[in-house]
Short mmCIF file of C-alpha atoms and ligand atoms in Angstrom, two decimals:
data_model
loop_
_atom_site.label_atom_id
_atom_site.label_comp_id
_atom_site.label_asym_id
_atom_site.label_seq_id
_atom_site.Cartn_x
_atom_site.Cartn_y
_atom_site.Cartn_z
CA MET A 1 -48.39 -79.21 -131.71
CA SER A 2 -44.68 -79.31 -130.87
CA ILE A 3 -42.34 -79.80 -133.79
CA ILE A 4 -38.84 -80.90 -132.94
CA SER A 5 -35.99 -80.93 -135.40
CA ASP A 6 -33.61 -83.90 -135.66
CA ASP A 7 -30.78 -81.56 -134.68
CA ASP A 8 -32.23 -81.92 -131.25
CA PHE A 9 -30.68 -85.37 -130.94
CA LEU A 10 -27.17 -84.43 -131.85
CA THR A 11 -25.57 -83.86 -128.47
CA GLU A 12 -25.33 -85.92 -125.38
CA ASN A 13 -28.05 -85.56 -122.81
CA THR A 14 -26.85 -84.10 -119.53
CA ALA A 15 -30.19 -83.42 -117.90
CA LEU A 16 -30.43 -86.55 -115.76
CA LYS A 17 -29.24 -85.88 -112.24
CA SER A 18 -25.68 -86.77 -111.44
CA MET A 19 -25.27 -88.54 -108.12
CA ASP A 20 -21.56 -87.67 -107.76
CA SER A 21 -20.85 -86.59 -104.24
CA ALA A 22 -19.38 -83.17 -103.61
CA LYS A 23 -18.44 -83.48 -99.97
CA LYS A 24 -19.39 -80.27 -98.29
CA GLU A 25 -21.56 -79.28 -95.38
CA THR A 26 -24.64 -77.10 -95.83
CA PRO A 27 -26.89 -75.37 -93.31
CA VAL A 28 -29.74 -77.62 -92.22
CA ASN A 29 -32.31 -75.27 -93.69
CA SER A 30 -30.75 -74.80 -97.12
CA GLU A 31 -31.60 -76.54 -100.37
CA SER A 32 -29.72 -79.81 -100.83
CA ASN A 33 -26.43 -80.37 -102.68
CA ASP A 34 -25.01 -83.67 -103.98
CA TYR A 35 -23.50 -84.62 -100.63
CA ASP A 36 -26.86 -84.17 -98.87
CA ARG A 37 -28.60 -86.07 -101.64
CA ASN A 38 -26.29 -89.06 -101.08
CA PHE A 39 -27.05 -89.01 -97.36
CA GLU A 40 -30.76 -88.57 -98.13
CA ASP A 41 -30.64 -91.45 -100.60
CA THR A 42 -29.29 -93.87 -97.99
CA ILE A 43 -32.04 -93.07 -95.51
CA ARG A 44 -34.94 -92.65 -97.95
CA PRO A 45 -37.81 -95.03 -97.27
CA LYS A 46 -38.38 -97.25 -100.29
CA THR A 47 -41.88 -98.58 -99.57
CA PHE A 48 -45.25 -97.24 -98.37
CA ASP A 49 -44.81 -99.24 -95.15
CA THR A 50 -41.56 -97.49 -94.23
CA TYR A 51 -42.68 -94.02 -95.40
CA ILE A 52 -43.85 -92.09 -92.32
CA GLY A 53 -46.54 -89.37 -92.45
CA GLN A 54 -48.67 -87.93 -95.31
CA THR A 55 -51.14 -90.65 -94.32
CA ALA A 56 -54.18 -89.58 -96.35
CA LEU A 57 -52.06 -89.02 -99.46
CA LYS A 58 -50.28 -92.34 -98.96
CA ASN A 59 -53.59 -94.21 -98.67
CA ASN A 60 -54.87 -92.64 -101.90
CA LEU A 61 -51.64 -93.44 -103.69
CA LYS A 62 -51.75 -97.07 -102.50
CA ILE A 63 -55.17 -97.45 -104.14
CA SER A 64 -54.01 -95.81 -107.39
CA VAL A 65 -50.91 -98.03 -107.51
CA GLU A 66 -52.96 -101.16 -106.81
CA ALA A 67 -55.51 -100.24 -109.50
CA ALA A 68 -52.78 -99.51 -112.07
CA LYS A 69 -51.15 -102.84 -111.33
CA LEU A 70 -54.45 -104.73 -111.68
CA ARG A 71 -55.15 -102.99 -114.99
CA GLU A 72 -51.55 -103.58 -116.06
CA MET A 73 -51.41 -99.92 -117.05
CA PRO A 74 -49.00 -97.17 -115.99
CA LEU A 75 -50.15 -94.88 -113.23
CA ASP A 76 -51.77 -91.55 -114.20
CA HIS A 77 -49.42 -88.57 -114.33
CA LEU A 78 -49.01 -87.17 -110.82
CA LEU A 79 -48.23 -83.71 -109.47
CA PHE A 80 -46.89 -83.21 -105.95
CA TYR A 81 -46.70 -79.73 -104.52
CA GLY A 82 -45.70 -78.25 -101.20
CA PRO A 83 -42.69 -76.74 -99.39
CA PRO A 84 -39.23 -78.24 -99.97
CA GLY A 85 -38.00 -81.20 -97.93
CA LEU A 86 -41.38 -82.85 -97.32
CA GLY A 87 -40.64 -85.97 -99.38
CA LYS A 88 -41.86 -85.36 -102.94
CA THR A 89 -38.84 -87.11 -104.52
CA THR A 90 -38.99 -89.83 -101.86
CA LEU A 91 -42.64 -90.53 -102.62
CA ALA A 92 -41.89 -90.76 -106.34
CA GLY A 93 -39.21 -93.37 -105.54
CA VAL A 94 -41.66 -95.26 -103.32
CA ILE A 95 -44.23 -95.30 -106.13
CA ALA A 96 -41.65 -96.65 -108.61
CA GLN A 97 -40.64 -99.37 -106.15
CA GLU A 98 -44.26 -100.33 -105.38
CA MET A 99 -45.11 -100.37 -109.11
CA GLY A 100 -41.98 -102.42 -109.80
CA VAL A 101 -40.76 -99.97 -112.47
CA GLY A 102 -37.68 -97.82 -113.07
CA ILE A 103 -37.51 -94.09 -112.37
CA LYS A 104 -35.53 -91.37 -114.13
CA ILE A 105 -34.99 -88.21 -112.11
CA THR A 106 -34.37 -84.74 -113.49
CA SER A 107 -35.35 -81.16 -112.76
CA ALA A 108 -36.76 -78.37 -114.92
CA PRO A 109 -33.64 -76.16 -114.89
CA ALA A 110 -31.69 -79.09 -116.42
CA LEU A 111 -34.16 -79.32 -119.32
CA GLU A 112 -32.97 -76.23 -121.10
CA ARG A 113 -32.92 -77.41 -124.72
CA PRO A 114 -35.50 -79.52 -126.60
CA ARG A 115 -32.93 -82.30 -126.94
CA ASP A 116 -32.72 -82.61 -123.14
CA ILE A 117 -36.33 -83.64 -122.70
CA ILE A 118 -36.47 -85.57 -125.99
CA GLY A 119 -33.44 -87.65 -125.05
CA ILE A 120 -34.99 -88.56 -121.72
CA LEU A 121 -38.42 -89.33 -123.17
CA MET A 122 -36.88 -91.58 -125.81
CA SER A 123 -34.83 -93.44 -123.23
CA LEU A 124 -37.88 -94.36 -121.15
CA LYS A 125 -39.05 -97.96 -121.06
CA ALA A 126 -42.74 -98.90 -120.97
CA GLY A 127 -44.28 -98.17 -117.58
CA GLU A 128 -41.29 -96.23 -116.28
CA ILE A 129 -41.57 -93.06 -114.22
CA LEU A 130 -40.08 -89.73 -115.24
CA PHE A 131 -39.70 -87.43 -112.23
CA ILE A 132 -39.29 -83.71 -112.95
CA ASP A 133 -38.48 -81.58 -109.93
CA GLU A 134 -39.26 -77.82 -109.85
CA ILE A 135 -41.61 -78.42 -112.76
CA HIS A 136 -42.94 -74.83 -112.54
CA ARG A 137 -39.59 -73.75 -114.02
CA LEU A 138 -39.98 -75.58 -117.37
CA ASN A 139 -39.51 -73.38 -120.42
CA ARG A 140 -42.33 -73.08 -122.95
CA VAL A 141 -40.74 -75.19 -125.68
CA THR A 142 -40.03 -78.08 -123.30
CA GLU A 143 -43.54 -77.78 -121.92
CA GLU A 144 -45.03 -78.00 -125.40
CA ILE A 145 -42.99 -81.10 -126.18
CA LEU A 146 -44.39 -82.64 -123.03
CA TYR A 147 -48.07 -82.05 -123.86
CA PRO A 148 -48.49 -84.73 -126.60
CA ALA A 149 -45.97 -86.94 -124.80
CA MET A 150 -48.10 -86.89 -121.65
CA GLU A 151 -51.44 -87.04 -123.34
CA ASP A 152 -51.00 -89.45 -126.24
CA PHE A 153 -47.42 -90.69 -125.85
CA TYR A 154 -45.85 -89.31 -129.01
CA LEU A 155 -43.36 -86.69 -130.19
CA ASP A 156 -43.71 -84.62 -133.36
CA MET A 157 -40.42 -84.46 -135.21
CA THR A 158 -39.21 -82.71 -138.33
CA THR A 159 -36.41 -84.01 -140.55
CA GLY A 160 -34.55 -82.24 -143.37
CA LYS A 161 -34.17 -78.54 -143.96
CA SER A 162 -36.52 -75.82 -145.26
CA GLN A 163 -38.07 -77.05 -148.58
CA THR A 164 -37.48 -80.75 -147.93
CA VAL A 165 -38.80 -80.66 -144.38
CA LYS A 166 -40.86 -83.69 -143.36
CA THR A 167 -42.86 -84.15 -140.21
CA MET A 168 -43.10 -87.47 -138.47
CA ARG A 169 -44.81 -88.68 -135.41
CA LEU A 170 -42.66 -90.70 -133.06
CA PRO A 171 -44.44 -93.03 -130.65
CA LEU A 172 -43.22 -93.15 -127.07
CA PRO A 173 -43.67 -95.94 -124.53
CA LYS A 174 -46.48 -95.35 -122.06
CA PHE A 175 -44.87 -93.73 -119.03
CA THR A 176 -45.87 -91.84 -115.90
CA LEU A 177 -44.71 -88.29 -115.34
CA ILE A 178 -44.39 -87.24 -111.72
CA GLY A 179 -43.92 -83.49 -111.38
CA ALA A 180 -42.90 -81.80 -108.15
CA THR A 181 -43.17 -78.13 -107.34
CA THR A 182 -43.03 -75.73 -104.45
CA LYS A 183 -45.23 -73.38 -106.47
CA ALA A 184 -48.31 -75.03 -107.95
CA GLY A 185 -49.69 -71.58 -108.75
CA GLU A 186 -46.88 -70.95 -111.22
CA LEU A 187 -47.69 -73.96 -113.40
CA SER A 188 -49.40 -73.08 -116.65
CA SER A 189 -52.96 -74.40 -116.76
CA PRO A 190 -52.39 -76.63 -119.84
CA LEU A 191 -49.59 -78.39 -117.96
CA ARG A 192 -51.48 -78.60 -114.67
CA ASP A 193 -54.55 -79.99 -116.46
CA ARG A 194 -52.53 -82.88 -117.86
CA PHE A 195 -51.89 -84.34 -114.41
CA GLY A 196 -54.54 -86.91 -113.45
CA ILE A 197 -53.63 -86.79 -109.76
CA VAL A 198 -52.67 -83.57 -107.97
CA ASN A 199 -51.60 -83.73 -104.35
CA ARG A 200 -50.35 -81.34 -101.71
CA LEU A 201 -47.77 -82.54 -99.18
CA GLU A 202 -48.32 -81.23 -95.64
CA PHE A 203 -45.85 -80.31 -92.92
CA TYR A 204 -45.23 -83.25 -90.56
CA THR A 205 -46.48 -83.35 -86.99
CA LYS A 206 -44.01 -83.52 -84.14
CA GLU A 207 -45.01 -87.16 -83.54
CA GLU A 208 -44.38 -88.11 -87.17
CA LEU A 209 -41.03 -86.34 -87.16
CA THR A 210 -40.08 -88.13 -83.95
CA GLN A 211 -40.64 -91.42 -85.78
CA VAL A 212 -38.58 -90.18 -88.75
CA VAL A 213 -35.76 -89.16 -86.38
CA LYS A 214 -35.75 -92.55 -84.64
CA ARG A 215 -35.81 -94.41 -87.94
CA THR A 216 -32.89 -92.38 -89.29
CA ALA A 217 -30.88 -92.84 -86.08
CA GLY A 218 -31.51 -96.58 -86.44
CA ILE A 219 -30.18 -96.57 -90.01
CA LEU A 220 -27.12 -94.59 -88.89
CA ASP A 221 -26.74 -97.14 -86.08
CA ILE A 222 -26.85 -94.43 -83.40
CA LYS A 223 -28.69 -94.80 -80.10
CA ILE A 224 -31.22 -92.08 -79.33
CA THR A 225 -33.43 -91.46 -76.30
CA ASP A 226 -37.12 -90.50 -76.60
CA ASP A 227 -36.29 -87.00 -75.29
CA GLY A 228 -33.43 -86.64 -77.75
CA ALA A 229 -35.67 -87.62 -80.67
CA GLU A 230 -38.47 -85.28 -79.55
CA THR A 231 -36.05 -82.37 -79.13
CA ILE A 232 -34.78 -82.78 -82.67
CA ALA A 233 -38.31 -83.31 -84.04
CA SER A 234 -39.68 -80.15 -82.47
CA CYS A 235 -36.91 -78.01 -84.00
CA SER A 236 -37.23 -79.44 -87.50
CA ARG A 237 -39.85 -77.07 -88.96
CA GLY A 238 -42.23 -79.92 -89.76
CA THR A 239 -39.73 -81.10 -92.39
CA PRO A 240 -38.11 -84.56 -92.53
CA ARG A 241 -35.14 -83.34 -94.58
CA ILE A 242 -34.24 -80.94 -91.77
CA ALA A 243 -34.91 -83.56 -89.09
CA ASN A 244 -32.57 -85.99 -90.86
CA ARG A 245 -29.78 -83.44 -91.18
CA LEU A 246 -30.14 -82.58 -87.51
CA VAL A 247 -29.90 -86.27 -86.58
CA LYS A 248 -26.69 -86.48 -88.59
CA ARG A 249 -25.19 -83.43 -86.85
CA ALA A 250 -26.35 -84.56 -83.40
CA SER A 251 -24.90 -88.02 -84.05
CA ASP A 252 -21.50 -86.39 -84.76
CA PHE A 253 -21.70 -84.71 -81.33
CA ALA A 254 -22.82 -87.94 -79.68
CA ILE A 255 -19.90 -89.88 -81.14
CA VAL A 256 -17.16 -87.29 -80.68
CA LYS A 257 -18.09 -85.72 -77.33
CA TYR A 258 -20.35 -88.21 -75.57
CA ASP A 259 -20.83 -91.95 -75.34
CA GLY A 260 -22.47 -92.33 -78.75
CA GLU A 261 -26.10 -91.78 -77.68
CA ILE A 262 -28.23 -88.80 -78.73
CA THR A 263 -29.82 -87.64 -75.49
CA GLU A 264 -31.81 -84.45 -74.91
CA LYS A 265 -28.59 -82.74 -73.74
CA VAL A 266 -26.68 -83.81 -76.86
CA ALA A 267 -29.54 -82.68 -79.11
CA HIS A 268 -29.68 -79.27 -77.38
CA GLU A 269 -25.94 -78.84 -77.69
CA ALA A 270 -26.01 -79.60 -81.42
CA LEU A 271 -28.93 -77.20 -81.94
CA GLU A 272 -27.15 -74.48 -80.00
CA VAL A 273 -24.03 -74.79 -82.11
CA LEU A 274 -26.16 -74.68 -85.26
CA LYS A 275 -27.96 -71.62 -83.82
CA ILE A 276 -31.35 -73.26 -84.20
CA ASP A 277 -33.94 -72.18 -81.64
CA LYS A 278 -36.92 -73.96 -80.16
CA TYR A 279 -39.09 -72.98 -83.11
CA GLY A 280 -36.51 -74.45 -85.48
CA LEU A 281 -35.61 -70.96 -86.69
CA ASP A 282 -32.08 -70.38 -87.93
CA ASN A 283 -30.09 -67.17 -88.34
CA THR A 284 -31.71 -66.28 -91.67
CA ASP A 285 -35.23 -66.59 -90.26
CA ARG A 286 -34.39 -64.51 -87.20
CA THR A 287 -32.60 -61.87 -89.28
CA LEU A 288 -35.65 -61.65 -91.51
CA LEU A 289 -38.08 -61.26 -88.60
CA LYS A 290 -35.87 -58.77 -86.75
CA LEU A 291 -35.47 -56.69 -89.87
CA MET A 292 -39.22 -56.61 -90.38
CA ILE A 293 -39.71 -55.53 -86.78
CA GLU A 294 -36.90 -52.98 -86.53
CA LYS A 295 -36.93 -51.44 -89.99
CA PHE A 296 -40.52 -51.85 -91.05
CA ASN A 297 -42.32 -51.71 -87.73
CA GLY A 298 -43.45 -55.33 -88.17
CA GLY A 299 -44.83 -54.77 -91.69
CA PRO A 300 -46.76 -55.09 -93.92
CA VAL A 301 -43.75 -55.10 -96.19
CA GLY A 302 -43.21 -56.57 -99.65
CA ILE A 303 -41.13 -59.70 -100.17
CA GLU A 304 -38.75 -57.95 -102.62
CA THR A 305 -38.00 -55.25 -100.04
CA ILE A 306 -37.31 -57.89 -97.38
CA ALA A 307 -35.08 -59.89 -99.74
CA ALA A 308 -33.06 -56.84 -100.77
CA ALA A 309 -32.67 -55.72 -97.16
CA ILE A 310 -31.26 -59.04 -95.90
CA GLY A 311 -29.37 -59.85 -99.10
CA GLU A 312 -31.27 -63.08 -99.82
CA ASP A 313 -32.83 -64.32 -103.00
CA VAL A 314 -36.61 -63.72 -103.21
CA ARG A 315 -37.09 -67.37 -104.16
CA THR A 316 -35.19 -68.65 -101.11
CA ILE A 317 -37.37 -66.53 -98.86
CA GLU A 318 -40.57 -67.59 -100.61
CA ASP A 319 -39.73 -71.29 -100.89
CA VAL A 320 -37.59 -72.02 -97.86
CA CYS A 321 -38.21 -69.48 -95.07
CA GLU A 322 -41.73 -68.24 -95.58
CA PRO A 323 -43.86 -71.43 -95.72
CA TYR A 324 -42.78 -72.49 -92.25
CA LEU A 325 -42.93 -68.98 -90.74
CA LEU A 326 -46.51 -68.79 -92.00
CA GLN A 327 -47.40 -72.26 -90.73
CA ALA A 328 -45.85 -71.52 -87.32
CA GLY A 329 -47.91 -68.31 -87.12
CA LEU A 330 -44.82 -66.10 -86.96
CA ILE A 331 -45.72 -64.08 -90.03
CA GLN A 332 -48.92 -63.35 -91.85
CA ARG A 333 -49.58 -62.63 -95.51
CA THR A 334 -51.70 -59.59 -96.24
CA PRO A 335 -52.58 -57.96 -99.58
CA ARG A 336 -50.05 -55.22 -98.75
CA GLY A 337 -47.19 -57.57 -97.88
CA ARG A 338 -45.91 -59.71 -95.00
CA LYS A 339 -46.57 -58.83 -91.36
CA VAL A 340 -44.87 -60.11 -88.18
CA SER A 341 -47.19 -61.71 -85.61
CA PRO A 342 -47.24 -60.87 -81.88
CA GLU A 343 -45.98 -64.43 -81.28
CA ALA A 344 -42.80 -63.62 -83.25
CA TYR A 345 -42.32 -60.37 -81.25
CA ARG A 346 -42.57 -62.38 -78.04
CA HIS A 347 -40.31 -65.17 -79.29
CA LEU A 348 -37.56 -62.73 -80.29
CA GLY A 349 -37.84 -60.77 -77.04
CA TYR A 350 -39.43 -57.59 -78.43
CA LYS A 351 -42.11 -55.60 -76.63
CA LEU A 352 -45.45 -55.54 -78.36
CA LYS A 353 -45.69 -51.75 -78.26
CA GLY A 354 -46.85 -50.09 -81.44
CA PHE A 355 -49.39 -52.76 -82.28
CA SER A 356 -52.67 -51.27 -83.39
CA GLU A 357 -55.89 -52.86 -82.19
CA GLN A 358 -56.29 -54.57 -85.50
CA THR A 359 -52.86 -56.14 -85.58
CA THR A 360 -53.25 -57.62 -82.11
CA LEU A 361 -56.35 -59.50 -83.23
CA PHE A 362 -54.58 -62.43 -84.88
N1 ADE B 401 -37.01 -89.68 -94.42
C1 ADE B 401 -37.42 -88.63 -95.12
N2 ADE B 401 -38.74 -88.62 -95.26
C2 ADE B 401 -39.20 -89.70 -94.63
C3 ADE B 401 -40.48 -90.24 -94.41
N3 ADE B 401 -41.57 -89.65 -94.85
N4 ADE B 401 -40.56 -91.39 -93.72
C4 ADE B 401 -39.46 -91.97 -93.24
N5 ADE B 401 -38.23 -91.52 -93.40
C5 ADE B 401 -38.09 -90.38 -94.08
#
């Protein structure tokens, strides 16, 4: 049982995401800032029909949404997991739109104090969606407040001090919690078990990303050739957020240096300036692979050692770089650490010498 004191209401809640724009450019492969979020917001699909990819998941969600509407009940709590940039927040927005309900968006690091989550829960209207990003980072107290809120829609509160303390049960409107995480494995089992629907988002195919690229170019009112769209799609690491940022950068080139159309040539020029190669790898990825090859003979090497050696945060490597390098077959996870694949040696122009029989098998 979570007991929350009335002191928890005394200050203003700052946990809901601010949408103020801080105008600054970020690398295409980094996590998003407010400026990116504003751009992302303008191009986000709002309905299932305009949301490209994740077809199986989308079809299941359509049924759940339809059933909830027929029953006139909120949707079950939902958990989305998968690498960043694949559309977890976008899907939550689509669900809210299709359900015809409001959505409040926050993230676990913003829910530091009990009053942060309590304030949000108490501001929810019946049927509304609460979206919590990076939900694996919730602290224990906040998590325990969420358990009865998710399960039975109430909060346990205490009023008064020491001897005169009274407990009361505060009912909450029925709501849907949508949690998003890049690390489903780090969720505690009591929290994970309270989600009725758990879904993994997959990397997008080149064809799906080509559609995303064309759609975004259309919204930005920029012409794009098929070749231009395919070039951007194939360098976008299976990730719409990256594809969209590349469209934006390529459109700047098209407008400033060419006649306003993103052609294959324009796309290549933009990618070259951004130092993104045909695999969609950027400088950080290449530095990481080269370091593993040159300093650790291709691995296996532990993630902490790699992070320290290239001066990156372990979490950035695990969440941002590694999922795609694994998916593209450029690195492999072994019980003793990460190992570079022969494909990565070839791609970076290294000879394959030094590979034992076993390592050349994959
Ligand atoms: N922009 C970002 N993700 C998208 C998606 N899945 N479909 C269409 N446009 C997008």
